[in-house]
XYZ file of C-alpha atoms in Angstrom:
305
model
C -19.711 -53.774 5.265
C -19.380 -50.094 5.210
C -16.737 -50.284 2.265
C -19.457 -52.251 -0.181
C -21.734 -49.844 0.926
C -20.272 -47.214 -0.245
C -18.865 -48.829 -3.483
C -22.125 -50.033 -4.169
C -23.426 -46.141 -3.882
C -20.631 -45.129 -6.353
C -21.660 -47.631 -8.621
C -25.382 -46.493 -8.727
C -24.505 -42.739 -9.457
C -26.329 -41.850 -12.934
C -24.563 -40.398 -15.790
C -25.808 -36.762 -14.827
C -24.060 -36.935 -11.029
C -20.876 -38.820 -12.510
C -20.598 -36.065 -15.156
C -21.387 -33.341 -12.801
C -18.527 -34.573 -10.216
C -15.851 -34.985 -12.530
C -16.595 -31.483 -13.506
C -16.625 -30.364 -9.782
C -13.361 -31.235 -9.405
C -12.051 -29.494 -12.522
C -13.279 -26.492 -11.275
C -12.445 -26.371 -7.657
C -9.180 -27.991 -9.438
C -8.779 -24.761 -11.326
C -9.743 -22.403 -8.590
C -6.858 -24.109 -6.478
C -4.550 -23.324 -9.355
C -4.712 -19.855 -10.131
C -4.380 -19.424 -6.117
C -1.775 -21.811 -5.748
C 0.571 -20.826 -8.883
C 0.957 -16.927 -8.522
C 1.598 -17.839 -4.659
C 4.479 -20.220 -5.982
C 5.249 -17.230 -8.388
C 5.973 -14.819 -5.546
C 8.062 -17.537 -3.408
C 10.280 -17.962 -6.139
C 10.788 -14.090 -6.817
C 11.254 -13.412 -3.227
C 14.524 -16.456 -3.625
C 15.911 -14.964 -6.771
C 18.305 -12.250 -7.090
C 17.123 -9.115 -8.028
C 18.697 -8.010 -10.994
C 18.164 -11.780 -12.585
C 14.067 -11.350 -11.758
C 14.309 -8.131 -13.639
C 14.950 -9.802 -16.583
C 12.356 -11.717 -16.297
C 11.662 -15.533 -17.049
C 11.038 -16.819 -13.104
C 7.926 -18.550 -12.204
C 7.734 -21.217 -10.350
C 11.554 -22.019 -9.012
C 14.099 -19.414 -8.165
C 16.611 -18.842 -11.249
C 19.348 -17.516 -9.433
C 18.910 -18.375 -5.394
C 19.845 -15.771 -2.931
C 18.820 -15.203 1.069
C 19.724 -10.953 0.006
C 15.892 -10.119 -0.013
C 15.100 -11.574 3.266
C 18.632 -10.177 4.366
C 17.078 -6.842 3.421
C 13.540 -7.521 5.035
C 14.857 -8.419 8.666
C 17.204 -5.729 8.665
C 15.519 -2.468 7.917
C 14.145 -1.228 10.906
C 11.162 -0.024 9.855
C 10.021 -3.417 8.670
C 11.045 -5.067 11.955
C 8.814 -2.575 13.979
C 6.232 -2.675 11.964
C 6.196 -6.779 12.407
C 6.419 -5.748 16.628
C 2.881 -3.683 16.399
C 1.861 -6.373 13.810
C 2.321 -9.071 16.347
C 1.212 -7.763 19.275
C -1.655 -5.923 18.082
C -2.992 -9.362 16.924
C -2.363 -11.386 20.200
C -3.846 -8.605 22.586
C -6.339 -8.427 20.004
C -7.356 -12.083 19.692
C -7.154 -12.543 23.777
C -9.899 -9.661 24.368
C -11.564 -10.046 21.288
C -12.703 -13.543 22.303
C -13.297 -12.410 25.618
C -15.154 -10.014 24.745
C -17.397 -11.541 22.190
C -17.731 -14.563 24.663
C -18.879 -12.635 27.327
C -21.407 -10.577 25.259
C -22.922 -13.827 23.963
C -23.204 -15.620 27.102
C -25.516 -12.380 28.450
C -27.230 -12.681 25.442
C -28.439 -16.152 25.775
C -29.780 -15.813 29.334
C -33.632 -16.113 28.260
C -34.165 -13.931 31.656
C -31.954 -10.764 30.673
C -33.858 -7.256 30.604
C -34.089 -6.139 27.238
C -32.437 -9.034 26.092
C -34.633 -8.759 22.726
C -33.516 -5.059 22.010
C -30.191 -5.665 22.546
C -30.171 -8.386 20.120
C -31.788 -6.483 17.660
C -29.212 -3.563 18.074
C -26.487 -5.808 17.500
C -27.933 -7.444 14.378
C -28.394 -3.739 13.296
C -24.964 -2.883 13.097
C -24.459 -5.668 10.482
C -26.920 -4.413 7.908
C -26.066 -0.132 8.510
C -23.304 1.489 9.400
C -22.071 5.120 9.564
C -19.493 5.197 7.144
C -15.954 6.352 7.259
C -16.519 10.696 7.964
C -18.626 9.673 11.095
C -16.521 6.743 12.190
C -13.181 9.181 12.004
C -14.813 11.799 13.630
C -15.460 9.310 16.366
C -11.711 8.638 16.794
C -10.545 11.758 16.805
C -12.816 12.466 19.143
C -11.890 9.372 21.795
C -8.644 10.338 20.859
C -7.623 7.203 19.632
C -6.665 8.761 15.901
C -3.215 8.433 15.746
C -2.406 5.707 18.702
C -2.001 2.577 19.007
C -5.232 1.597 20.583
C -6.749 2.293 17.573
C -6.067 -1.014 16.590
C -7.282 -2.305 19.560
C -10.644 -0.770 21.039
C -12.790 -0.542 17.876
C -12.562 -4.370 16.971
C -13.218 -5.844 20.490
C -16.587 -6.423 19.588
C -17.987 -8.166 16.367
C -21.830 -8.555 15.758
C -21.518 -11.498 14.053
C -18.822 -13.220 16.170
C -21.418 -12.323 19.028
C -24.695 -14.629 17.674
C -22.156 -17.193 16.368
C -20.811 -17.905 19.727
C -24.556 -17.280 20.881
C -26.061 -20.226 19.174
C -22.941 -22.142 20.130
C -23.867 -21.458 23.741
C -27.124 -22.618 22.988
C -26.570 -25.450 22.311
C -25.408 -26.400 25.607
C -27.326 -28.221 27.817
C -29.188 -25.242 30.351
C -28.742 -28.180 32.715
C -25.226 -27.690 33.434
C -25.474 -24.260 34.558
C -28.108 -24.974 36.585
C -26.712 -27.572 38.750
C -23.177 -25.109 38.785
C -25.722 -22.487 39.847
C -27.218 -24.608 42.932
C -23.709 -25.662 44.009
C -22.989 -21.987 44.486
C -21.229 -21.211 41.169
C -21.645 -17.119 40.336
C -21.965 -16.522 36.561
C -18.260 -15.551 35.887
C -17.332 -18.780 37.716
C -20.042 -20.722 35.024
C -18.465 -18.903 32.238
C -15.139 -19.749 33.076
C -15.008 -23.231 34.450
C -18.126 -24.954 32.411
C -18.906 -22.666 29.417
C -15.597 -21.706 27.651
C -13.821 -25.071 28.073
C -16.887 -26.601 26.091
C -16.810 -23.980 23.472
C -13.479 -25.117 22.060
C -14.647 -25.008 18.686
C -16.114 -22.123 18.033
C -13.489 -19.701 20.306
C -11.193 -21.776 17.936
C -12.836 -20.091 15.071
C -13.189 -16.614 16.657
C -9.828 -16.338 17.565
C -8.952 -17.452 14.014
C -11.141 -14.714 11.946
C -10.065 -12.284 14.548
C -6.527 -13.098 14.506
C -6.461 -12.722 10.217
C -8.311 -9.665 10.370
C -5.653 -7.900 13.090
C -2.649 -9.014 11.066
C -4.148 -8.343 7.247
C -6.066 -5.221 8.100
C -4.044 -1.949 6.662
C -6.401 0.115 6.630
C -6.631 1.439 9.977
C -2.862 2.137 9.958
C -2.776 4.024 7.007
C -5.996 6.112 7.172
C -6.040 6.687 11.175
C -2.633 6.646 12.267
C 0.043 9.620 11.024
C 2.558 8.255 13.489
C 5.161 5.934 10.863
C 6.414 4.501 13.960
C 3.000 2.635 14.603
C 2.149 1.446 11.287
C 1.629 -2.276 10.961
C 3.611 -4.394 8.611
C 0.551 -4.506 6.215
C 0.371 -0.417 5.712
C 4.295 -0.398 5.151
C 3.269 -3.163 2.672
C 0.872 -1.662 1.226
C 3.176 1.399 0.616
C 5.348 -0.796 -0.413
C 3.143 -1.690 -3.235
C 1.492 1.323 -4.754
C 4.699 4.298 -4.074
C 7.574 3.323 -5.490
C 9.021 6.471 -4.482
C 8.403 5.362 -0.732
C 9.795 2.110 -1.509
C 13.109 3.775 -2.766
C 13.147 5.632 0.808
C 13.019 2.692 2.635
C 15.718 0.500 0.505
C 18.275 3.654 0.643
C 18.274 3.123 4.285
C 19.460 -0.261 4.028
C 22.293 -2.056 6.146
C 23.086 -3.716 2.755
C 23.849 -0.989 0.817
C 26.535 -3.515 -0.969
C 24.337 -5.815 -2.646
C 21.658 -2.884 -3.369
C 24.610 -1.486 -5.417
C 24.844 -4.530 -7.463
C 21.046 -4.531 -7.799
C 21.398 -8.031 -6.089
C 18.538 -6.693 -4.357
C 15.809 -4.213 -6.463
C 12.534 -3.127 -4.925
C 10.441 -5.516 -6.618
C 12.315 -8.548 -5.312
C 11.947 -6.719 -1.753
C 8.035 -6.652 -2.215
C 7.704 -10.340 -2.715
C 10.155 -11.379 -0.367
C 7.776 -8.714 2.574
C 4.852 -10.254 0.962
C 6.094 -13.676 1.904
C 7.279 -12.792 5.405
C 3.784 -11.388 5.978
C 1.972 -14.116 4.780
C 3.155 -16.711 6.034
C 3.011 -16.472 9.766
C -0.706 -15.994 9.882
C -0.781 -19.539 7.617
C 0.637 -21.877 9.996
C -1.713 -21.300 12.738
C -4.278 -22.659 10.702
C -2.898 -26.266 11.174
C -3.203 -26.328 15.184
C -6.874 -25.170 14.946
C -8.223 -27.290 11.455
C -9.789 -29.724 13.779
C -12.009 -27.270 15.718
C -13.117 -24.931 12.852
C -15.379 -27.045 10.932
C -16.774 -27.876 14.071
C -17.527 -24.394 15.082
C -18.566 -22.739 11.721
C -21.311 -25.695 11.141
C -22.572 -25.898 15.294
C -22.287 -21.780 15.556
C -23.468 -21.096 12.229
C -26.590 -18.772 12.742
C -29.769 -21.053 12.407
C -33.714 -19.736 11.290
């Protein structure tokens, strides 16, 4: 029944909505493509030997396969500690981010919180102005956090708009639940614990996914706030990488494989797409395990008028 529904709804489509489809799909068709191909591009570079890329002539499928650029990547040491601050800068990160955020929103949907009106107002402030970069360095530097790790850390715990998306996610649970918890003897951290958090699947799904990209793309902290070369992420070295070639030379004559570089098997722009690749795709394959909450939580969290 449902299958001659929908046929029969296909079949009554005018002209104007078949036209405009088809061309829907050749444009979300193209916008696929020009993400999907120079990502292909890059995969292939980072498999091909170096001094065969130089010459030019590999798109899609490695010309001349080697493993010497991801050789290189996992053995400089530099690399490797900047994927250790990476890492755990991004699970300590996600793990009180969403704690924090969660617990910020569940105060803020309590109807009977002082000043629970200026506080939200504050919060949505900090979305629309902000100080800038002077004032917000001057601030670390003056928690002394410029130039430590925590840097990465303490200044993204909170999010205003995480906050009144997991708000109107709380929302939308029934008050009733906490109110029975309540007259059973439940405290509030108990209710946000045991009844509140293992309902919000969803949307912590979704928090701990934009948090989680955000920690492990963000190089901008690491290379404007941090001198310290042993604490930059992967992302500043990559971003080095990327725009100072001279840097990139540094970091490539300190190699283990000093054999290959001398027979430009390996060359410094094969190195940047093969680091490009091992920073990339990490932070892709989480999105798998969580695809069936974030739709979920972006449409029920979503901020409502």
């Amino acid at each position: 029944m449902k299958k001659g529904v929908t046929n029969n709804k296909i079949q009554q489509r005018t002209p104007l909505e078949k036209f405009f489809h088809v061309l829907n799909v050749i444009i979300l068709l193209g916008i696929s493509l020009t993400i999907i191909l120079p990502f292909l591009n890059i995969i292939a570079l980072s498999f091909n030997g170096g001094r065969d890329a130089a010459s030019g002539g590999v798109y899609f499928w490695p010309r001349t396969f080697t493993w010497n650029n991801y050789k290189e990547v996992f053995t400089d040491n530099r690399i490797l500690n900047g994927y250790k601050i990476t890492i755990s800068r991004t699970i300590i990160g996600v793990i009180l981010g969403v704690l924090c955020n969660s617990m910020a929103a569940f105060a803020l949907k309590k109807k009977d919180l002082p000043g629970r009106t200026a506080f939200t107002f504050i919060i949505f402030f900090t979305m629309l102005f902000g100080g800038g970069v002077v004032p917000y360095y001057m601030l670390l530097k003056a928690l002394n956090l410029r130039n430590s790790y925590w840097v990465y850390i303490i200044p993204n715990l909170y999010s205003a708009w995480n906050i009144i998306m997991i708000r109107t996610f709380f929302e939308s649970i029934s008050i009733s639940l906490e109110e029975s918890a309540k007259l059973d003897g439940c405290s509030d951290f108990r209710v946000f614990f045991q009844i509140i958090m293992p309902l919000s699947k969803p949307v912590i799904a979704v928090i701990a996914l934009f948090t989680g990209v955000a920690h492990w793309n963000d190089w901008f902290t690491g290379a404007f706030y941090v001198n310290n070369k042993d604490l930059y992420p992967v992302q500043t070295i990559l971003q080095e990488m990327l725009t100072n070639q001279q840097k990139l030379k540094n970091i490539i004559s300190n190699s283990h494989y000093s054999a290959n570089l001398a027979k430009n098997l390996v060359t410094g722009d094969s190195l940047k797409m093969a680091t490009v690749m091992v920073s990339t795709v990490p932070i892709m394959c989480v999105y798998p395990f969580i695809q069936k909450y974030f739709t979920k939580g972006v449409m029920i969290g979503a901020v409502k008028g």
